[in-house]
PDB file of C-alpha atoms in Angstrom:
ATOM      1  CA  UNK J   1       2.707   4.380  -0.509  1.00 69.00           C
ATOM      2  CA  UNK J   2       5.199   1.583   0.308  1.00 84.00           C
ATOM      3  CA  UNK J   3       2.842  -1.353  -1.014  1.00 90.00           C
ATOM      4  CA  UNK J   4       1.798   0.265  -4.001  1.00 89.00           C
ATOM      5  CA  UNK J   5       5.046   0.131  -5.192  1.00 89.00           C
ATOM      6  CA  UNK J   6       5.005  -4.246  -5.279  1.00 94.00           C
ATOM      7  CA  UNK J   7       1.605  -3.495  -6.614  1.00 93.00           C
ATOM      8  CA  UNK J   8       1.571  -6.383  -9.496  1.00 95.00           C
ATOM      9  CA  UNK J   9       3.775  -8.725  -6.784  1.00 96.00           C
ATOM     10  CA  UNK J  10       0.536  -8.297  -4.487  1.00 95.00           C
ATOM     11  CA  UNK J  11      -2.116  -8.937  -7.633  1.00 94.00           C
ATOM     12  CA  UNK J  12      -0.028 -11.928  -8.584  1.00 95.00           C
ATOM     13  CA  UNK J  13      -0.538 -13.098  -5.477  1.00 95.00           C
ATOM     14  CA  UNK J  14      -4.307 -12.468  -5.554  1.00 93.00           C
ATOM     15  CA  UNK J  15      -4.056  -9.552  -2.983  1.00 94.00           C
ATOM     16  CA  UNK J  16      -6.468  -6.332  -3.639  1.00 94.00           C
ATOM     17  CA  UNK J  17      -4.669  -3.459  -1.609  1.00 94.00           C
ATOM     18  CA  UNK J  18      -6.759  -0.775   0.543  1.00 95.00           C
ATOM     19  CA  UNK J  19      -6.241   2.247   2.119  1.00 94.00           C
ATOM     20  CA  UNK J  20      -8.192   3.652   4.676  1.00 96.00           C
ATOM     21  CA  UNK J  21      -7.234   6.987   5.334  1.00 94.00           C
ATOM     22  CA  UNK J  22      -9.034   9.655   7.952  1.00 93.00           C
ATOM     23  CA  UNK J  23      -9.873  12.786   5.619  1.00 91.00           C
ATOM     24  CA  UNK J  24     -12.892  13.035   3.626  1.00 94.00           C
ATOM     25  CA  UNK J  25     -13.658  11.708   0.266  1.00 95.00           C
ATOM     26  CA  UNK J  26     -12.450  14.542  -1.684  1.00 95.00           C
ATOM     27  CA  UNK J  27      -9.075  14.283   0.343  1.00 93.00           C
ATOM     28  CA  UNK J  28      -8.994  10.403  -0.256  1.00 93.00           C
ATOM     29  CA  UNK J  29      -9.441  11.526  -4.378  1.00 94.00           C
ATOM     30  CA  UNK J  30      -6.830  13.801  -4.165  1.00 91.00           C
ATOM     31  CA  UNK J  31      -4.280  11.838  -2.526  1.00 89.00           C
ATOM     32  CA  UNK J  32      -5.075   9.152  -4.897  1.00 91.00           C
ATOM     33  CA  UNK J  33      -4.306  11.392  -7.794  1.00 92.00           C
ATOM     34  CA  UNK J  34      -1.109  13.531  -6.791  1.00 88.00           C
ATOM     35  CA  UNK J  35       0.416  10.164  -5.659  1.00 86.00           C
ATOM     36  CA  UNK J  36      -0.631   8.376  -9.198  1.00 88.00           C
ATOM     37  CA  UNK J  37      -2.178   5.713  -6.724  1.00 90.00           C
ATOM     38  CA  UNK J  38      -4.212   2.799  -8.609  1.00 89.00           C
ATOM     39  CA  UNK J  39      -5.832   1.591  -5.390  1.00 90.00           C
ATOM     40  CA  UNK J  40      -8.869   1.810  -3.494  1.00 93.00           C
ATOM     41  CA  UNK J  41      -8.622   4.355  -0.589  1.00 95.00           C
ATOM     42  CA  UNK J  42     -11.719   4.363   2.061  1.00 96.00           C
ATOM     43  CA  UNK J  43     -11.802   7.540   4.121  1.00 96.00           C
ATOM     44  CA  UNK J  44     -12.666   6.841   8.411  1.00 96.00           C
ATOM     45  CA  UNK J  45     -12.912  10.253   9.875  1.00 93.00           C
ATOM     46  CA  UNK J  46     -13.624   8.947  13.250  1.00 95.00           C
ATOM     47  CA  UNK J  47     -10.814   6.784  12.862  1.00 96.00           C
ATOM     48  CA  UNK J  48     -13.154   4.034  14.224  1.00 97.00           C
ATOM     49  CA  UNK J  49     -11.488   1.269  11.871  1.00 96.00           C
ATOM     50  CA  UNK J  50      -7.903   2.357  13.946  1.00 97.00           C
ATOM     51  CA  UNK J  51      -9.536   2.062  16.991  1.00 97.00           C
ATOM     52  CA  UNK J  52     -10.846  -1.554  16.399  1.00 96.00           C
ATOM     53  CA  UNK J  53      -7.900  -2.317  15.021  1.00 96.00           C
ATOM     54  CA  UNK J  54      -5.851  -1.335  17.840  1.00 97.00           C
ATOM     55  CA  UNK J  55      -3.519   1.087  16.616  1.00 98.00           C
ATOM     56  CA  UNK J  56      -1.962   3.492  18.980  1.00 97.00           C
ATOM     57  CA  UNK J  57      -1.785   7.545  19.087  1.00 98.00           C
ATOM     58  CA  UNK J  58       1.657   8.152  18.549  1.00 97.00           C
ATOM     59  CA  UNK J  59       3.735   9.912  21.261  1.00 97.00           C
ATOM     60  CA  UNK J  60       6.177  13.077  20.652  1.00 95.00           C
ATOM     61  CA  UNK J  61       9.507  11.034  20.576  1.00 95.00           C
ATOM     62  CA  UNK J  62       7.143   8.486  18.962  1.00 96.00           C
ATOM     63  CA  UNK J  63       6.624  10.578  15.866  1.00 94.00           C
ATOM     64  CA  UNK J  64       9.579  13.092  16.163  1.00 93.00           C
ATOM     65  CA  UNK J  65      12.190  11.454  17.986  1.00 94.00           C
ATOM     66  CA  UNK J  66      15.488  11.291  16.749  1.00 92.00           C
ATOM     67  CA  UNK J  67      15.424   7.905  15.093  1.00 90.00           C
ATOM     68  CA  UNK J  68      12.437   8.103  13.357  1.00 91.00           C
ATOM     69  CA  UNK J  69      13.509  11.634  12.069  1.00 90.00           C
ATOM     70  CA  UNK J  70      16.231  10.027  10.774  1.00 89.00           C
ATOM     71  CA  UNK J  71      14.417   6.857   9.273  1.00 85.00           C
ATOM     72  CA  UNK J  72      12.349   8.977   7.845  1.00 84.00           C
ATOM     73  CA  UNK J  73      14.872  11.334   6.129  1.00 85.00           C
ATOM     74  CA  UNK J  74      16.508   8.152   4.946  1.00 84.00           C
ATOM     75  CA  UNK J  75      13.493   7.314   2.909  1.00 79.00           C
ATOM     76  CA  UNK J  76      12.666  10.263   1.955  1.00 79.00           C
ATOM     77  CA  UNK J  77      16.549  10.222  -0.089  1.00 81.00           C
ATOM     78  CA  UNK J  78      16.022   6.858  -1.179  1.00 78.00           C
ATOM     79  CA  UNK J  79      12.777   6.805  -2.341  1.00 72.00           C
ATOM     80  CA  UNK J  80      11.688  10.745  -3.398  1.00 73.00           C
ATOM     81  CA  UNK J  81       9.007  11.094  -1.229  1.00 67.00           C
ATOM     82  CA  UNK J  82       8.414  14.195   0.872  1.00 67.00           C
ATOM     83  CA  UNK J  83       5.722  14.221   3.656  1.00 71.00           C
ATOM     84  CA  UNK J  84       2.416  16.306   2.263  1.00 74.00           C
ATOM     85  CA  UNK J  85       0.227  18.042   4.302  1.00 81.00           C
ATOM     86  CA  UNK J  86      -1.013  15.617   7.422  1.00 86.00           C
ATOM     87  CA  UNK J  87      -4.548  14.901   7.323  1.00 87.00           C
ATOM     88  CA  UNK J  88      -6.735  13.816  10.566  1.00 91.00           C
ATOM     89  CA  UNK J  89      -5.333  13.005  14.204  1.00 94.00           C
ATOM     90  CA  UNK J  90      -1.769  14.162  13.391  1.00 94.00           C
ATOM     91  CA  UNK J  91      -0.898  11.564  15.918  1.00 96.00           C
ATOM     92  CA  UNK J  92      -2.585   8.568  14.696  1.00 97.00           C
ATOM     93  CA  UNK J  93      -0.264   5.805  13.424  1.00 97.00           C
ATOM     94  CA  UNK J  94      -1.596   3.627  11.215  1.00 96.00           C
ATOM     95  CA  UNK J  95      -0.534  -0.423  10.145  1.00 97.00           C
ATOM     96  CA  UNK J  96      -1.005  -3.009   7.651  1.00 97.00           C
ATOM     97  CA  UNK J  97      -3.518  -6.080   7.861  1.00 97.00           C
ATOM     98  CA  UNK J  98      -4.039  -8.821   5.441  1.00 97.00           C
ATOM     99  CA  UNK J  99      -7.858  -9.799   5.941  1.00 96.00           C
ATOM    100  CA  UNK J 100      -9.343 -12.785   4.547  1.00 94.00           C
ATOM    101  CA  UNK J 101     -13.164 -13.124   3.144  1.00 91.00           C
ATOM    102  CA  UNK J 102     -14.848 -14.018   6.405  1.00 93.00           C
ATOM    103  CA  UNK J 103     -12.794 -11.358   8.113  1.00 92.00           C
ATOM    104  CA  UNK J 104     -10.420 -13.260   9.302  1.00 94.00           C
ATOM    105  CA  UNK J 105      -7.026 -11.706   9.878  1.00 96.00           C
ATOM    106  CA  UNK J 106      -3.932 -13.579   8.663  1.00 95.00           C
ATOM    107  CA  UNK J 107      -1.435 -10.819   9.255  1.00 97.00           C
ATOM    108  CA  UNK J 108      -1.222  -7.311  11.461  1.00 98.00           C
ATOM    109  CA  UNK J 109       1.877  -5.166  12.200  1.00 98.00           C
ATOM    110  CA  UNK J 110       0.584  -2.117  14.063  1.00 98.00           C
ATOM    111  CA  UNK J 111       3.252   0.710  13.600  1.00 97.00           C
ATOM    112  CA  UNK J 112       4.924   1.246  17.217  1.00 97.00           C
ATOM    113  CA  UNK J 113       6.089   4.843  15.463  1.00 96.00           C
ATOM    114  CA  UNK J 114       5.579   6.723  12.417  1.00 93.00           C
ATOM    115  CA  UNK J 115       8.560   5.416  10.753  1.00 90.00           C
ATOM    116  CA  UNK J 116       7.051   1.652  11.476  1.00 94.00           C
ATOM    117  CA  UNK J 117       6.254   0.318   8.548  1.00 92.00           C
ATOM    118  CA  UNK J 118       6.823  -3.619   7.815  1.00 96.00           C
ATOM    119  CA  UNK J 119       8.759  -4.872   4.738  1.00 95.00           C
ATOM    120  CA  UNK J 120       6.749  -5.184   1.629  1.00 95.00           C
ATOM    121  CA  UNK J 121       8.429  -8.744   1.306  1.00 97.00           C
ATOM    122  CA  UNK J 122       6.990  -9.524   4.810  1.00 97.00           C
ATOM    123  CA  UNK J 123       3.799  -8.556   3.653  1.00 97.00           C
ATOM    124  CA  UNK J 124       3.869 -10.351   0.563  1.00 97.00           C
ATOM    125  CA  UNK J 125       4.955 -13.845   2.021  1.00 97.00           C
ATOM    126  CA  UNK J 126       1.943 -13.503   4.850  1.00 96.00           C
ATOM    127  CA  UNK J 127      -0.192 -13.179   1.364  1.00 96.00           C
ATOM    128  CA  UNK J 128       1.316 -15.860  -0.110  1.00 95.00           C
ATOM    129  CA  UNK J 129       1.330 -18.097   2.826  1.00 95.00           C
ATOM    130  CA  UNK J 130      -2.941 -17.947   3.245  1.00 93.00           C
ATOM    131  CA  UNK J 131      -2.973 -18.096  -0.734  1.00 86.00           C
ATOM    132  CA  UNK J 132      -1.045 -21.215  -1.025  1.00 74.00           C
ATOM    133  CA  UNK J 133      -3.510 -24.589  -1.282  1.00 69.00           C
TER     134      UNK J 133
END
């Protein structure tokens, strides 16, 4: 979990981070707890949030191509993190949103493969930018 990581950056900044995963509850628990995750995770097993968000069904080269192999061994190396067992549309690539009270979205980067996944410091500054008065 690449957010959880700036976890207190993202509190500071008055941000409460979400997951919304496709498995079931149990799964969502799980994940939560072998990944010592201190967020809340919401399960969509129709994936209906993904599809009003917009986010695409990845192709083959799209999630096994030979850069995002190797983008994802890279992180793997540099940040200890091995791929568990896939849960849901195997397929289904997800994003990050920043959503305001109203639900109003400030920020959205849609993953265009599996190994799309925006800076946390990109993130953080489109928090900061709708938290500023």
């Amino acid at each position: 979990m690449q957010l959880h990581r700036d976890r207190k950056k993202f509190d500071a900044a008055g941000a409460r981070l979400v997951v919304i995963g496709q498995g079931t509850p149990a799964q969502a628990e799980h994940f939560r707890d072998s990944q010592k995750l201190d967020i809340s995770i919401y399960v969509d097993e129709g994936r209906e949030s993904y599809k009003a968000a917009g986010a695409k069904i990845g192709t083959f080269d799209e999630l096994l191509g030979p850069r995002v192999v190797a983008r994802g061994a890279a992180a793997a190396a540099k940040l200890g993190v091995i791929q568990g067992k896939t849960v849901g549309h195997p397929a289904q690539l997800g994003g990050v949103m920043v959503v305001l009270p109203g639900n109003d979205i400030a920020y959205c980067h849609l993953a265009d493969d599996a190994g799309d996944n925006p800076p946390n410091s990109e993130v953080l500054a489109a928090v900061k930018a709708v938290a500023a008065p």
